[in-house]
XYZ file of C-alpha atoms in Angstrom:
464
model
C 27.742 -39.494 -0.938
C 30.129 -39.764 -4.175
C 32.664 -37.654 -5.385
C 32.552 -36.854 -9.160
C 36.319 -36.204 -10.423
C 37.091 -32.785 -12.410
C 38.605 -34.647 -15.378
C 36.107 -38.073 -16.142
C 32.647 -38.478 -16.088
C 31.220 -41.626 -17.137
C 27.384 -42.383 -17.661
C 25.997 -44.484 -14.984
C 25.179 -47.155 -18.046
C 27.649 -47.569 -19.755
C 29.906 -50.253 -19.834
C 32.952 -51.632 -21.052
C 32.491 -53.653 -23.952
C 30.438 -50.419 -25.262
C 32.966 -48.000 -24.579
C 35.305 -50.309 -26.319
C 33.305 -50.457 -29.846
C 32.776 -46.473 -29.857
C 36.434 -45.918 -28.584
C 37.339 -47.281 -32.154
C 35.025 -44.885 -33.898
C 36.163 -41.791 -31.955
C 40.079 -42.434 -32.989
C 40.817 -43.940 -29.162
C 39.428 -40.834 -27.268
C 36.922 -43.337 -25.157
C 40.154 -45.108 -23.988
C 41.571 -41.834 -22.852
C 38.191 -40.422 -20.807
C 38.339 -43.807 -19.323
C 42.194 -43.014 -17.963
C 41.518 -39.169 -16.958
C 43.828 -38.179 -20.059
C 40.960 -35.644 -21.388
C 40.078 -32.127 -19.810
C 36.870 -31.615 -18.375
C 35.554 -29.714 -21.607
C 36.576 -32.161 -23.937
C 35.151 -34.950 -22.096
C 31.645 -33.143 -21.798
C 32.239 -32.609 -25.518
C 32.752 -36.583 -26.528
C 30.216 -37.582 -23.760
C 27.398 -34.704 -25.799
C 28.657 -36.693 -29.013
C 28.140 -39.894 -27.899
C 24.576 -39.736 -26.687
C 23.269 -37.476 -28.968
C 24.341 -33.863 -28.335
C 23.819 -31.343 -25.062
C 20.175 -32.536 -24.909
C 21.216 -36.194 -23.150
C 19.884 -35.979 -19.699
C 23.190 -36.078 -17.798
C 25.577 -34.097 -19.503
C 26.829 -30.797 -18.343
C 28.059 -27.418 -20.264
C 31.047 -27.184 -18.570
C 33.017 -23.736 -18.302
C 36.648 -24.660 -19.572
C 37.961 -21.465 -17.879
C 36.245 -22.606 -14.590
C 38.948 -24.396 -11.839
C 39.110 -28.118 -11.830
C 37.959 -29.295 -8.765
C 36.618 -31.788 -7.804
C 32.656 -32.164 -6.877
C 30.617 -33.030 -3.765
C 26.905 -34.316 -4.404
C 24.411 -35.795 -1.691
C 22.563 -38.193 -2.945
C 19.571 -40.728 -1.611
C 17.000 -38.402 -0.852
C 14.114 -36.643 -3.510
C 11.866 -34.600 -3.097
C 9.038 -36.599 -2.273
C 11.112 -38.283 0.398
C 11.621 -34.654 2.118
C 7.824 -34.183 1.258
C 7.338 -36.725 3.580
C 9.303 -36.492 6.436
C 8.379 -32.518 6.589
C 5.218 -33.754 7.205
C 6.107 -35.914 9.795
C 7.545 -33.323 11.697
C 5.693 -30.068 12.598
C 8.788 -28.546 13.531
C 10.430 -28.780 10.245
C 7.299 -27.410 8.705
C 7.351 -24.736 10.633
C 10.959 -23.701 10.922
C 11.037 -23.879 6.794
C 8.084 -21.634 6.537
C 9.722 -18.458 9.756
C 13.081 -19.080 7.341
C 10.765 -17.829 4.165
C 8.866 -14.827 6.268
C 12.339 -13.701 7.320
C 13.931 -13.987 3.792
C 10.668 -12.105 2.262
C 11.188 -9.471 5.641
C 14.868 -9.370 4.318
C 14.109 -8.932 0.500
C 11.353 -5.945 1.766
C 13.936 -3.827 3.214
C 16.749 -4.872 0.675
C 14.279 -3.330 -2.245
C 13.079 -0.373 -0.157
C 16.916 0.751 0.322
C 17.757 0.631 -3.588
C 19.942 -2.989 -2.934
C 19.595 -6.033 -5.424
C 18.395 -8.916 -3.978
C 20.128 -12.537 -5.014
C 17.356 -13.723 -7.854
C 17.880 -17.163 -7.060
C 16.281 -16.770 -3.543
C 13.848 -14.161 -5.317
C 12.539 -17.023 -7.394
C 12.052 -19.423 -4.939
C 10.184 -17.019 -2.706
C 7.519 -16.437 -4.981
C 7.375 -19.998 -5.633
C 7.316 -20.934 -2.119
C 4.912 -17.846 -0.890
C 2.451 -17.684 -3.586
C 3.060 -14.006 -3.304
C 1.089 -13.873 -0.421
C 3.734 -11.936 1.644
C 6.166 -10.584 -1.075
C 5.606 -6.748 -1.012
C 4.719 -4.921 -4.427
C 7.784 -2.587 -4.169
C 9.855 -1.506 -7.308
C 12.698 -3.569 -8.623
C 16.788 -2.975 -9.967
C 16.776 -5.226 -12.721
C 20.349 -5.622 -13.891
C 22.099 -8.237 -16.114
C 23.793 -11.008 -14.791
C 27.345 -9.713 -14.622
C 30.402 -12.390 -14.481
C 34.239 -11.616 -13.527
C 35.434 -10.242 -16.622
C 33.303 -7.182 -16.482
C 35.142 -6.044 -13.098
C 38.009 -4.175 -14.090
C 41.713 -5.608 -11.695
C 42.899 -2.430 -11.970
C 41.673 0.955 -9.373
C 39.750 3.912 -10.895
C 41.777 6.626 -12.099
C 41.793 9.758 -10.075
C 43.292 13.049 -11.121
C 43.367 16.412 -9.084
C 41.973 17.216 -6.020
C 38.693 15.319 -5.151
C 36.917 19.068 -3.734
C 37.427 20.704 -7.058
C 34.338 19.703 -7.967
C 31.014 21.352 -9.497
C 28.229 21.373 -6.408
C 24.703 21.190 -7.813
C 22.293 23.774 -7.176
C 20.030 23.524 -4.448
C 16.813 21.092 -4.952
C 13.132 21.837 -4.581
C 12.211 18.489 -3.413
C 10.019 19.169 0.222
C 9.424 16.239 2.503
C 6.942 15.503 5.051
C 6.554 13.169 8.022
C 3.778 10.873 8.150
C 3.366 7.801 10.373
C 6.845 7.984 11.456
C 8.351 7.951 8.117
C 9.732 10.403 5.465
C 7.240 11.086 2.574
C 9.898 13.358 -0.350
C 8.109 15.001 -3.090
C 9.694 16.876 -6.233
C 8.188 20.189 -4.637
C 6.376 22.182 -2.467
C 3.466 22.386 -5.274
C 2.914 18.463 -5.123
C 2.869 18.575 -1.084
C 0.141 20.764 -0.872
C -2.252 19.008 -3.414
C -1.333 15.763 -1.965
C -2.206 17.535 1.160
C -5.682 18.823 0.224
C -6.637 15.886 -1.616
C -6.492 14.059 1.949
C -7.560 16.821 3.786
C -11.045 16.769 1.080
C -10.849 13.174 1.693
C -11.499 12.875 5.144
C -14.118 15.588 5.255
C -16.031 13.501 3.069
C -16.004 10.322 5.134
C -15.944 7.133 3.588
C -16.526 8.487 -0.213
C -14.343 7.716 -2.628
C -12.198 10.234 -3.976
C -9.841 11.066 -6.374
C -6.051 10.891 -5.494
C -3.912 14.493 -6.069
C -2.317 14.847 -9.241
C 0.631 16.580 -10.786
C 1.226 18.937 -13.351
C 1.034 16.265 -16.189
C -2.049 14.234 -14.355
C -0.468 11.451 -12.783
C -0.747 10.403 -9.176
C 0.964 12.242 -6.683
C 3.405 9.350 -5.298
C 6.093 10.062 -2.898
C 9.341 9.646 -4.923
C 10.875 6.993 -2.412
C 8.864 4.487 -0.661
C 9.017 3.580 2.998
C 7.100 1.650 5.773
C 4.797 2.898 8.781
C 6.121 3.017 11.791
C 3.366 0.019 12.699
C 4.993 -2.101 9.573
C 8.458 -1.675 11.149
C 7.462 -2.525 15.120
C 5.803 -5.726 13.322
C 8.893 -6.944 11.415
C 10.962 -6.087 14.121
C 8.961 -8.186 16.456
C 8.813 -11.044 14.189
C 12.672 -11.118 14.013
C 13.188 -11.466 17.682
C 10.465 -13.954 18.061
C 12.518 -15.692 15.877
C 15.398 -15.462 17.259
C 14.414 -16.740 20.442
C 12.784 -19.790 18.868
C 14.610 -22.734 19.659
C 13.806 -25.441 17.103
C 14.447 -22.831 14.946
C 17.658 -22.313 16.173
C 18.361 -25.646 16.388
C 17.162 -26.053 13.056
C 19.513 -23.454 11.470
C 22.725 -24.628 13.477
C 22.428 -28.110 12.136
C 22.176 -26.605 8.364
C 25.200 -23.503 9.611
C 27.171 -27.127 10.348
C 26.381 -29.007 7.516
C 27.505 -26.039 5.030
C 30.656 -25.741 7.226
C 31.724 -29.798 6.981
C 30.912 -29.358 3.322
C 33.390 -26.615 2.966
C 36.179 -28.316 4.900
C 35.360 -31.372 2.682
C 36.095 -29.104 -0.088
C 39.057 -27.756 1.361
C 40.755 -31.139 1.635
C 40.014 -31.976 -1.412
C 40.787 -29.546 -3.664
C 43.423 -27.325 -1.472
C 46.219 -28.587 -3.368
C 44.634 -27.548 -6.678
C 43.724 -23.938 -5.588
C 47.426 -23.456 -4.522
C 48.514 -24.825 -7.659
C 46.232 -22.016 -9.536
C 47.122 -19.528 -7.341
C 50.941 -20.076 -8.384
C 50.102 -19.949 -11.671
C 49.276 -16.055 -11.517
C 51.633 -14.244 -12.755
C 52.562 -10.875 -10.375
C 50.091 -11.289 -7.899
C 50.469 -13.107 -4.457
C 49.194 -11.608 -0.534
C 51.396 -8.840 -1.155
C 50.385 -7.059 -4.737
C 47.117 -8.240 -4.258
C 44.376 -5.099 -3.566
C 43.360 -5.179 0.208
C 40.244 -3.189 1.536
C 39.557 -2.847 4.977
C 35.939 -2.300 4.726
C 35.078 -1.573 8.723
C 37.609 0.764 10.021
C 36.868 3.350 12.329
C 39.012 6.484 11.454
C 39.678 6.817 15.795
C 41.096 3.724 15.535
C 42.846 3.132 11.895
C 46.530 3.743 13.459
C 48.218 1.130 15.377
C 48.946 2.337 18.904
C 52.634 2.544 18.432
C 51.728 4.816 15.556
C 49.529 7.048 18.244
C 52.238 6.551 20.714
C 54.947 8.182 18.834
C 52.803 10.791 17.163
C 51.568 12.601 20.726
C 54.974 12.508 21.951
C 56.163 14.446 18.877
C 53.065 17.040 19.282
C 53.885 17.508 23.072
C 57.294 18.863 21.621
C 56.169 20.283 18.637
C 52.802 22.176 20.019
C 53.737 22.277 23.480
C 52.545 25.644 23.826
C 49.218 25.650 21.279
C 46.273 25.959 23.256
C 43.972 22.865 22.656
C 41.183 22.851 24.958
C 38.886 24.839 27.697
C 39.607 24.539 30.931
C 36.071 23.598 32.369
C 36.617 24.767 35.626
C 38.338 27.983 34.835
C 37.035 28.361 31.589
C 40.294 29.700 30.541
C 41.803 27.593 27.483
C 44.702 25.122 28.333
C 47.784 24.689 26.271
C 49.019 20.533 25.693
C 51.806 21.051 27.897
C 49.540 22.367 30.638
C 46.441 19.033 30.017
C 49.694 16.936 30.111
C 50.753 19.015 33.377
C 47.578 18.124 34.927
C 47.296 14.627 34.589
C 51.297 14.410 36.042
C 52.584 12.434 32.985
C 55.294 13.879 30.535
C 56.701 12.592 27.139
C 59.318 10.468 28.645
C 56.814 8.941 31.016
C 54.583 7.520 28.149
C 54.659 4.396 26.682
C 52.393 1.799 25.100
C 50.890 -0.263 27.869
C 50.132 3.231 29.555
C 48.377 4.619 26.373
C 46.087 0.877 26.881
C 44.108 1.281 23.255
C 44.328 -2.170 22.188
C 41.537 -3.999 21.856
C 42.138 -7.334 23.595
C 40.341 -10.196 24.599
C 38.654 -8.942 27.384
C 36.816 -6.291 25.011
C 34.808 -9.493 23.429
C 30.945 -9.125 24.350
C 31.671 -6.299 26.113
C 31.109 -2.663 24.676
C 31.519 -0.628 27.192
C 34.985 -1.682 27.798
C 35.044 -1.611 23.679
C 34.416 2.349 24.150
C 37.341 3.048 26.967
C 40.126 1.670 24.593
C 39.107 4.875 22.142
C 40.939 6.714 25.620
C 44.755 7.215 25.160
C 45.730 6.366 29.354
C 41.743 6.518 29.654
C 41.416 9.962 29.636
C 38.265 10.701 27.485
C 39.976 14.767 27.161
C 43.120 12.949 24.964
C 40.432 11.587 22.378
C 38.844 14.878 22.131
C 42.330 16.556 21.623
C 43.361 13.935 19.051
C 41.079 11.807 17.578
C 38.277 14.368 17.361
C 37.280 16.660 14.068
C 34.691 18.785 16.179
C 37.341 20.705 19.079
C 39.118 23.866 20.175
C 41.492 23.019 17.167
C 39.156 22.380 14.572
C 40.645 18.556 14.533
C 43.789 20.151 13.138
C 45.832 16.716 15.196
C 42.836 14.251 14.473
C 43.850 15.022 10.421
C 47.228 15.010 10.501
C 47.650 11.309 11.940
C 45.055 10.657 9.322
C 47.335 11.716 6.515
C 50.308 10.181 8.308
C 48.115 6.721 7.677
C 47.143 7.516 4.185
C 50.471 8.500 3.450
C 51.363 4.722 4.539
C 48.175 3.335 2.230
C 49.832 5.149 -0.696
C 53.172 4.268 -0.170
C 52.441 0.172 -0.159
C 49.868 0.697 -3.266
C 48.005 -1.916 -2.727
C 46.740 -1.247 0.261
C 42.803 0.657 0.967
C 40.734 1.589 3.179
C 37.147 2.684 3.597
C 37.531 4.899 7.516
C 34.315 5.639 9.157
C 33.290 8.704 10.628
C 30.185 9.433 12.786
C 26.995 11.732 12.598
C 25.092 12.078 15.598
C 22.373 14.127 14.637
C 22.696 16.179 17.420
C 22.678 19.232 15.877
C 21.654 20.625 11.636
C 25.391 22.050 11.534
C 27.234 18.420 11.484
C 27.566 17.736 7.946
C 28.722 21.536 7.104
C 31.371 20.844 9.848
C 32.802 17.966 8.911
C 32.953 18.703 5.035
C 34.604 22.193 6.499
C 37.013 19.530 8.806
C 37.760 17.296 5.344
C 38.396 20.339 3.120
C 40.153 22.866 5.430
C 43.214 20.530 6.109
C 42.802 18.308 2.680
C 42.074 14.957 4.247
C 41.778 12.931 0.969
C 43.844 10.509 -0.813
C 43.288 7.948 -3.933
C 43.444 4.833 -1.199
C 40.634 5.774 0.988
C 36.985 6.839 0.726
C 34.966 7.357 3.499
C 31.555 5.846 5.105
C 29.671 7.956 7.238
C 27.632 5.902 9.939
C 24.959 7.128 12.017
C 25.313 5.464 15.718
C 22.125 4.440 16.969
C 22.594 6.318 20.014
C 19.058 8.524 19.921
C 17.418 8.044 23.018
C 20.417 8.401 24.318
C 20.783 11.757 22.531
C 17.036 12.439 23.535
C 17.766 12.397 27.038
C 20.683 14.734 26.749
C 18.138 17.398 25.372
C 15.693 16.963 27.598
């Protein structure tokens, strides 16, 4: 192992006397790459220069805007060497070869949903695979883009994010086949595709045409998916996987090699990155732009926050009538749940709401799920951190805009709040878009992500 310096490079061949003749020809510039006095850039200039131009076999077009660190290289070992000792080892051959199925599994699914997949990796696959187990699917070619072309500064938003022109409704029809969605532009194209196979199996094994369209080409689905058979396959594959232990041993070994590396780094070149970070002018933790990126909108105020803002609705809405009394079936007003469970205002406090998410909640979801409880009480969450109640989630969006109302106020911090879709019923979407637009929950420092749980047998054996 050797450490390459930012600032010199010198060719492994050359020696003194020679950098001596040409330092008198380059007007002393040799004597100052051989003290560290040039910048990276102009030493990979003079070093191009001196043996004949960016074509020399070890020089290196450097980025002068790139940070001066220093370098970490392993040497010792080529490819031939590896060649060999793979082959000594059947467990290395085989590990290497489950890490390429599950990258070409990964790079399946990452095409199928629209997502770019790294082209580095995408190269080496197909040089690795032969093809043999890459799938034929569509790809998002896009150009290479580098930091400049992000913009440091937000979108800019004017006016309210509903007034906005909704599109007309579509024609496209879909169908389910295999257990997976086939979507076609319209009902036309479903039914030819259907009678095409319908013709085709009443002929047997003769080979027919496939449907067409209006203009004559194949009738396609417009988005492409995988059998339910394809899935149960790759899915089994995975988990063999992951219950392989060379394999796992394999991959820690290489999980702790790129981790030593980085803390090699770190020491290294920590003083350097603090040194360019102080350089920037007006930005430090503070004025940076945050994102919290997995928030759940239940849980996005601090329990202080939730503390303070019941006790000002049990004095505010003491008498508003918030739930149905399931044994009576008569509704309940908050003073009267409050009644019931023998607490009042004064009495509550933050150990007694118990919503933080300590250390026994590691590994274990189910006690994840009871902190979403103010004083464990699954009626409180559906009174206040619900959008789907006897209120309408009128509470649930008001400490929502209390926390957006923070966001805005500090500037530069945002948030991307999740809220659920069960698919328990066709109506959830129009209800919470009615939730969002009724009391205005919106601001310029969130948008939202709406996650499906994967909660369907359970679901399933609710409805059954």
């Amino acid at each position: 192992m050797f450490w390459n310096n930012g600032s010199c490079f010198f060719h492994a061949c050359s020696c003194k006397t020679e950098l001596n003749s040409i330092n008198s020809i380059h007007g002393g510039k040799f004597q100052n790459l051989k003290e560290g006095k040039l910048s990276r850039h102009a030493s990979s200039e003079l070093l191009d220069e001196k043996d004949g131009g960016a074509s020399a076999s070890y020089s290196r077009n450097f980025d002068p805007n790139a940070p001066d660190f220093q370098r970490v290289s392993i040497s010792g070992y080529d490819d031939l060497h590896i060649a060999r000792e793979l082959a000594a080892c059947d467990d290395l051959v085989r590990c290497a070869q489950e890490l390429c199925d599950a990258l070409a599994i990964r790079q399946k699914y990452m095409r199928l949903a629209g997502q770019a997949f790294p082209s580095i990796v995408d190269r080496f696959l197909h040089a690795s695979l032969n093809n043999q187990k890459l799938p034929n699917l569509p790809t998002q070619s896009s150009a290479r883009r580098t930091i400049l072309d992000y913009s440091i500064h937000p979108p800019i938003r004017s006016g309210r994010p509903y007034d906005c022109k909704i599109p007309a409704a579509s024609e496209h029809v879909f169908r389910i086949r295999q257990g997976h969605f086939e979507v076609y532009a319209n009902a036309e194209d479903l039914q030819r595709k259907v009678e095409a196979e319908e013709q085709r199996q009443k002929q047997g094994d003769a080979v027919l045409p496939n449907a067409t369209g209006k203009a004559g080409e194949l009738l396609t689905p417009l988005f492409f998916g995988v059998s339910r058979e394809e899935w149960w396959k790759d899915y089994s594959t995975i988990r063999i996987m992951m219950q392989d232990g060379p394999l796992k041993s394999f991959c820690f070994r290489k999980l702790r090699f790129l981790e030593t590396k980085f803390v090699l780094h770190a020491n290294l070149n920590e003083n350097r990155e603090m040194a360019a970070q102080k350089l920037v002018p007006h930005r430090d933790f503070y004025n940076i732009r945050k994102v919290d990126g997995h928030l759940h909108a239940s849980s996005c105020m601090n329990q202080k926050h939730l503390l303070r803002f019941i006790k000002r609705q049990m004095k505010v809405d003491a008498d508003e009538h918030v739930v149905v009394d399931k044994t009576s079936g008569k509704p309940m007003t908050l003073s009267e749940v409050f009644r019931s469970m023998n607490l009042t205002a004064y009495d509550l406090n933050v150990d007694m709401l118990d919503v933080h998410a300590d250390r026994n909640t590691f590994h274990r979801f189910d006690k994840f799920n009871t902190k979403y409880n103010p004083i464990g009480q699954s009626l409180l969450r559906d009174i206040f951190l619900k959008t789907d109640n006897y209120v309408h989630g009128k509470f649930f969006a008001m400490i929502l805009k209390e926390v957006m109302k923070d966001l805005e106020e500090s500037k530069y911090q945002n948030a991307e709040p999740r809220l659920s879709v069960y698919g328990r019923s066709i109506d959830e979407w129009d209800k919470l878009a009615k939730w969002a637009v009724d009391f205005e929950v919106w601001s310029p420092n969130v948008v939202w992500m709406i996650q499906v749980p994967r909660l369907y047998f359970k679901t399933l054996r609710k409805a059954s």
